[in-house]
Amino acid sequence: MNRVLNFKKRTGQLKELGELVFLEGMKDISFEIKRIYYTHSAKAGVVRGRHAHKKLEQLLICVYGVIKVMCDDSEVQEYYTLDDPAKGLYVGPGIWHTMKWLKDDSVLLVLASDYYDESDYVRDYDEFIKLAKEGYWK
Ligand code: TYD
């Protein structure tokens, strides 16, 4: 289901040089990346998401700040605090998810397995539960 991935990184010889993080499609993540998007300039307290996807696979990376992600598989809710740019959270199909900004101007970078397609979204929670109970994602 959801899982936290640790990316490779190179730390500068001097701390002030910072850290470089890198990941490669089909090596460090299991899907081909067809779309990249990011959400920025949101203030602490903002909640985004509130949907599930029928088929889309995504990798969520908080490249700046702190974002708490809730993942609900219709039976169990799990919470992840993304506060490290060298970690990513894999969110597969059939997971209702929300992202809550815990720090102003946190940046959420998302790598997605497919192009944008509104028909892949399930935006109604009751519909999500119905599909899950029918075994849509089994
Ligand atoms: P949505 O995925 O609901 O954002 P969030 O989960 O962060 O709240 O998308 C918000 C709007 O942007 C919605 O109208 C669909 C549109 N959108 C695109 O047109 N292309 C994209 O790649 C994405 C992710 C969203």
PDB file of C-alpha atoms and ligand atoms in Angstrom:
ATOM      1  CA  MET A   1       0.000   0.000   0.000  1.00  0.00           C
ATOM      2  CA  ASN A   2       1.504   3.368   0.933  1.00  0.00           C
ATOM      3  CA  ARG A   3       5.165   3.379   1.625  1.00  0.00           C
ATOM      4  CA  VAL A   4       7.871   5.843   2.439  1.00  0.00           C
ATOM      5  CA  LEU A   5      10.852   5.806   0.090  1.00  0.00           C
ATOM      6  CA  ASN A   6      14.294   7.150   0.965  1.00  0.00           C
ATOM      7  CA  PHE A   7      16.068   8.767  -1.958  1.00  0.00           C
ATOM      8  CA  LYS A   8      19.770   8.871  -2.658  1.00  0.00           C
ATOM      9  CA  LYS A   9      21.477  12.077  -1.651  1.00  0.00           C
ATOM     10  CA  ARG A  10      24.822  13.799  -1.704  1.00  0.00           C
ATOM     11  CA  THR A  11      25.741  16.077   1.134  1.00  0.00           C
ATOM     12  CA  GLY A  12      28.108  18.966   0.376  1.00  0.00           C
ATOM     13  CA  GLN A  13      31.514  18.887   2.082  1.00  0.00           C
ATOM     14  CA  LEU A  14      30.546  22.100   3.835  1.00  0.00           C
ATOM     15  CA  LYS A  15      27.148  22.160   5.551  1.00  0.00           C
ATOM     16  CA  GLU A  16      26.268  25.482   3.865  1.00  0.00           C
ATOM     17  CA  LEU A  17      26.567  23.783   0.451  1.00  0.00           C
ATOM     18  CA  GLY A  18      23.398  21.890   1.297  1.00  0.00           C
ATOM     19  CA  GLU A  19      22.233  18.549   0.026  1.00  0.00           C
ATOM     20  CA  LEU A  20      21.379  17.210  -3.409  1.00  0.00           C
ATOM     21  CA  VAL A  21      18.656  14.560  -3.668  1.00  0.00           C
ATOM     22  CA  PHE A  22      18.012  12.501  -6.774  1.00  0.00           C
ATOM     23  CA  LEU A  23      15.753   9.760  -7.993  1.00  0.00           C
ATOM     24  CA  GLU A  24      15.432   8.052 -11.329  1.00  0.00           C
ATOM     25  CA  GLY A  25      12.285   6.754 -13.002  1.00  0.00           C
ATOM     26  CA  MET A  26      11.919   2.956 -13.119  1.00  0.00           C
ATOM     27  CA  LYS A  27      14.927   2.634 -10.778  1.00  0.00           C
ATOM     28  CA  ASP A  28      14.025   4.429  -7.584  1.00  0.00           C
ATOM     29  CA  ILE A  29      10.301   4.428  -8.237  1.00  0.00           C
ATOM     30  CA  SER A  30       8.206   1.642  -9.681  1.00  0.00           C
ATOM     31  CA  PHE A  31       6.318   3.559 -12.371  1.00  0.00           C
ATOM     32  CA  GLU A  32       7.080   5.600 -15.453  1.00  0.00           C
ATOM     33  CA  ILE A  33       6.639   9.310 -14.707  1.00  0.00           C
ATOM     34  CA  LYS A  34       4.196  10.939 -17.129  1.00  0.00           C
ATOM     35  CA  ARG A  35       3.384  14.089 -15.161  1.00  0.00           C
ATOM     36  CA  ILE A  36       4.971  16.299 -12.551  1.00  0.00           C
ATOM     37  CA  TYR A  37       3.064  18.920 -10.586  1.00  0.00           C
ATOM     38  CA  TYR A  38       3.621  20.911  -7.457  1.00  0.00           C
ATOM     39  CA  THR A  39       1.577  22.892  -4.984  1.00  0.00           C
ATOM     40  CA  HIS A  40       3.051  25.955  -3.308  1.00  0.00           C
ATOM     41  CA  SER A  41       2.172  29.221  -1.535  1.00  0.00           C
ATOM     42  CA  ALA A  42      -0.366  27.553   0.774  1.00  0.00           C
ATOM     43  CA  LYS A  43      -0.451  28.621   4.414  1.00  0.00           C
ATOM     44  CA  ALA A  44      -0.329  26.370   7.497  1.00  0.00           C
ATOM     45  CA  GLY A  45      -3.724  24.823   8.145  1.00  0.00           C
ATOM     46  CA  VAL A  46      -4.685  24.427   4.494  1.00  0.00           C
ATOM     47  CA  VAL A  47      -6.006  20.965   3.591  1.00  0.00           C
ATOM     48  CA  ARG A  48      -5.923  19.765  -0.017  1.00  0.00           C
ATOM     49  CA  GLY A  49      -6.674  16.456  -1.681  1.00  0.00           C
ATOM     50  CA  ARG A  50      -9.813  14.774  -0.341  1.00  0.00           C
ATOM     51  CA  HIS A  51     -10.039  12.313  -3.182  1.00  0.00           C
ATOM     52  CA  ALA A  52      -8.875   8.912  -4.361  1.00  0.00           C
ATOM     53  CA  HIS A  53      -7.704   7.781  -7.769  1.00  0.00           C
ATOM     54  CA  LYS A  54      -9.006   4.836  -9.760  1.00  0.00           C
ATOM     55  CA  LYS A  55      -5.695   3.924 -11.389  1.00  0.00           C
ATOM     56  CA  LEU A  56      -3.154   6.705 -10.846  1.00  0.00           C
ATOM     57  CA  GLU A  57       0.046   6.039  -8.918  1.00  0.00           C
ATOM     58  CA  GLN A  58       1.797   8.983  -7.304  1.00  0.00           C
ATOM     59  CA  LEU A  59       4.874   9.811  -5.308  1.00  0.00           C
ATOM     60  CA  LEU A  60       4.506  12.754  -2.931  1.00  0.00           C
ATOM     61  CA  ILE A  61       7.607  14.684  -1.905  1.00  0.00           C
ATOM     62  CA  CYS A  62       7.608  17.647   0.442  1.00  0.00           C
ATOM     63  CA  VAL A  63      10.604  19.493  -1.004  1.00  0.00           C
ATOM     64  CA  TYR A  64      10.223  22.336   1.498  1.00  0.00           C
ATOM     65  CA  GLY A  65       8.386  22.572   4.807  1.00  0.00           C
ATOM     66  CA  VAL A  66       6.127  20.144   6.625  1.00  0.00           C
ATOM     67  CA  ILE A  67       3.002  18.464   5.231  1.00  0.00           C
ATOM     68  CA  LYS A  68       0.945  15.796   6.977  1.00  0.00           C
ATOM     69  CA  VAL A  69      -0.661  13.243   4.683  1.00  0.00           C
ATOM     70  CA  MET A  70      -3.615  11.076   5.677  1.00  0.00           C
ATOM     71  CA  CYS A  71      -4.156   7.872   3.672  1.00  0.00           C
ATOM     72  CA  ASP A  72      -7.396   5.935   4.024  1.00  0.00           C
ATOM     73  CA  ASP A  73      -7.860   2.567   2.332  1.00  0.00           C
ATOM     74  CA  SER A  74     -11.551   2.527   3.414  1.00  0.00           C
ATOM     75  CA  GLU A  75     -10.702   0.474   6.513  1.00  0.00           C
ATOM     76  CA  VAL A  76      -7.525   1.932   8.014  1.00  0.00           C
ATOM     77  CA  GLN A  77      -6.305   5.519   8.170  1.00  0.00           C
ATOM     78  CA  GLU A  78      -2.571   6.125   8.263  1.00  0.00           C
ATOM     79  CA  TYR A  79      -0.779   9.419   8.828  1.00  0.00           C
ATOM     80  CA  TYR A  80       2.610  10.433   7.476  1.00  0.00           C
ATOM     81  CA  THR A  81       4.488  13.617   8.282  1.00  0.00           C
ATOM     82  CA  LEU A  82       6.540  14.649   5.283  1.00  0.00           C
ATOM     83  CA  ASP A  83       9.324  16.915   6.544  1.00  0.00           C
ATOM     84  CA  ASP A  84      12.369  15.596   4.718  1.00  0.00           C
ATOM     85  CA  PRO A  85      13.062  16.393   1.032  1.00  0.00           C
ATOM     86  CA  ALA A  86      14.945  13.088   0.761  1.00  0.00           C
ATOM     87  CA  LYS A  87      11.801  11.029   1.451  1.00  0.00           C
ATOM     88  CA  GLY A  88       8.770  10.343  -0.702  1.00  0.00           C
ATOM     89  CA  LEU A  89       5.387   8.793   0.022  1.00  0.00           C
ATOM     90  CA  TYR A  90       3.982   6.395  -2.559  1.00  0.00           C
ATOM     91  CA  VAL A  91       0.197   6.669  -2.834  1.00  0.00           C
ATOM     92  CA  GLY A  92      -1.389   4.124  -5.121  1.00  0.00           C
ATOM     93  CA  PRO A  93      -4.920   3.735  -6.505  1.00  0.00           C
ATOM     94  CA  GLY A  94      -7.832   3.302  -4.108  1.00  0.00           C
ATOM     95  CA  ILE A  95      -6.423   5.477  -1.338  1.00  0.00           C
ATOM     96  CA  TRP A  96      -8.474   8.433  -0.128  1.00  0.00           C
ATOM     97  CA  HIS A  97      -5.909  11.058   0.824  1.00  0.00           C
ATOM     98  CA  THR A  98      -5.633  14.524   2.271  1.00  0.00           C
ATOM     99  CA  MET A  99      -2.593  16.732   2.604  1.00  0.00           C
ATOM    100  CA  LYS A 100      -2.448  19.258   5.447  1.00  0.00           C
ATOM    101  CA  TRP A 101       0.066  22.100   5.385  1.00  0.00           C
ATOM    102  CA  LEU A 102       1.751  22.320   8.802  1.00  0.00           C
ATOM    103  CA  LYS A 103       4.163  25.087   7.798  1.00  0.00           C
ATOM    104  CA  ASP A 104       3.517  28.165   5.649  1.00  0.00           C
ATOM    105  CA  ASP A 105       4.686  27.887   2.043  1.00  0.00           C
ATOM    106  CA  SER A 106       5.563  24.202   2.198  1.00  0.00           C
ATOM    107  CA  VAL A 107       5.995  22.811  -1.306  1.00  0.00           C
ATOM    108  CA  LEU A 108       4.484  19.483  -2.351  1.00  0.00           C
ATOM    109  CA  LEU A 109       6.034  17.959  -5.452  1.00  0.00           C
ATOM    110  CA  VAL A 110       4.135  15.063  -7.026  1.00  0.00           C
ATOM    111  CA  LEU A 111       5.365  12.579  -9.610  1.00  0.00           C
ATOM    112  CA  ALA A 112       2.459  10.846 -11.325  1.00  0.00           C
ATOM    113  CA  SER A 113       2.146   7.744 -13.464  1.00  0.00           C
ATOM    114  CA  ASP A 114      -0.279   9.288 -15.957  1.00  0.00           C
ATOM    115  CA  TYR A 115      -1.549  12.478 -17.540  1.00  0.00           C
ATOM    116  CA  TYR A 116      -4.255  14.509 -15.850  1.00  0.00           C
ATOM    117  CA  ASP A 117      -7.640  12.846 -16.259  1.00  0.00           C
ATOM    118  CA  GLU A 118     -10.561  14.040 -14.164  1.00  0.00           C
ATOM    119  CA  SER A 119     -12.412  10.755 -14.791  1.00  0.00           C
ATOM    120  CA  ASP A 120      -9.705   8.961 -12.760  1.00  0.00           C
ATOM    121  CA  TYR A 121     -10.700  10.925  -9.627  1.00  0.00           C
ATOM    122  CA  VAL A 122     -13.170   9.750  -6.996  1.00  0.00           C
ATOM    123  CA  ARG A 123     -14.064  12.978  -5.214  1.00  0.00           C
ATOM    124  CA  ASP A 124     -17.028  11.784  -3.173  1.00  0.00           C
ATOM    125  CA  TYR A 125     -16.166   9.872   0.015  1.00  0.00           C
ATOM    126  CA  ASP A 126     -19.367   7.801  -0.018  1.00  0.00           C
ATOM    127  CA  GLU A 127     -18.658   6.824  -3.627  1.00  0.00           C
ATOM    128  CA  PHE A 128     -15.100   5.867  -2.586  1.00  0.00           C
ATOM    129  CA  ILE A 129     -16.408   3.612   0.207  1.00  0.00           C
ATOM    130  CA  LYS A 130     -18.950   2.069  -2.178  1.00  0.00           C
ATOM    131  CA  LEU A 131     -16.289   1.291  -4.800  1.00  0.00           C
ATOM    132  CA  ALA A 132     -13.933  -0.120  -2.153  1.00  0.00           C
ATOM    133  CA  LYS A 133     -16.668  -2.385  -0.729  1.00  0.00           C
ATOM    134  CA  GLU A 134     -17.526  -3.576  -4.250  1.00  0.00           C
ATOM    135  CA  GLY A 135     -13.904  -4.643  -4.625  1.00  0.00           C
ATOM    136  CA  TYR A 136     -13.008  -2.080  -7.295  1.00  0.00           C
ATOM    137  CA  TRP A 137      -9.379  -2.040  -6.139  1.00  0.00           C
ATOM    138  CA  LYS A 138      -9.054  -5.738  -5.280  1.00  0.00           C
TER     139      LYS A 138
HETATM  140  P1  TYD B   1      -6.641  18.540  -7.379  1.00  0.00           P
HETATM  141  O1  TYD B   1      -5.928  17.304  -7.827  1.00  0.00           O
HETATM  142  O2  TYD B   1      -8.034  18.387  -6.849  1.00  0.00           O
HETATM  143  O3  TYD B   1      -5.756  19.323  -6.293  1.00  0.00           O
HETATM  144  P2  TYD B   1      -5.469  18.997  -4.720  1.00  0.00           P
HETATM  145  O4  TYD B   1      -5.562  17.513  -4.541  1.00  0.00           O
HETATM  146  O5  TYD B   1      -4.100  19.528  -4.457  1.00  0.00           O
HETATM  147  O6  TYD B   1      -6.490  19.697  -3.896  1.00  0.00           O
HETATM  148  O7  TYD B   1      -6.624  19.574  -8.588  1.00  0.00           O
HETATM  149  C1  TYD B   1      -7.053  20.927  -8.423  1.00  0.00           C
HETATM  150  C2  TYD B   1      -7.524  21.428  -9.769  1.00  0.00           C
HETATM  151  O8  TYD B   1      -6.442  21.455 -10.696  1.00  0.00           O
HETATM  152  C3  TYD B   1      -8.629  20.595 -10.401  1.00  0.00           C
HETATM  153  O9  TYD B   1      -9.542  21.471 -11.050  1.00  0.00           O
HETATM  154  C4  TYD B   1      -7.919  19.765 -11.435  1.00  0.00           C
HETATM  155  C5  TYD B   1      -6.746  20.641 -11.833  1.00  0.00           C
HETATM  156  N1  TYD B   1      -5.541  19.867 -12.213  1.00  0.00           N
HETATM  157  C6  TYD B   1      -5.119  19.868 -13.522  1.00  0.00           C
HETATM  158  O10 TYD B   1      -5.737  20.500 -14.412  1.00  0.00           O
HETATM  159  N2  TYD B   1      -3.992  19.158 -13.853  1.00  0.00           N
HETATM  160  C7  TYD B   1      -3.293  18.454 -12.924  1.00  0.00           C
HETATM  161  O11 TYD B   1      -2.266  17.814 -13.275  1.00  0.00           O
HETATM  162  C8  TYD B   1      -3.752  18.458 -11.574  1.00  0.00           C
HETATM  163  C9  TYD B   1      -3.024  17.681 -10.496  1.00  0.00           C
HETATM  164  C10 TYD B   1      -4.885  19.174 -11.253  1.00  0.00           C
END
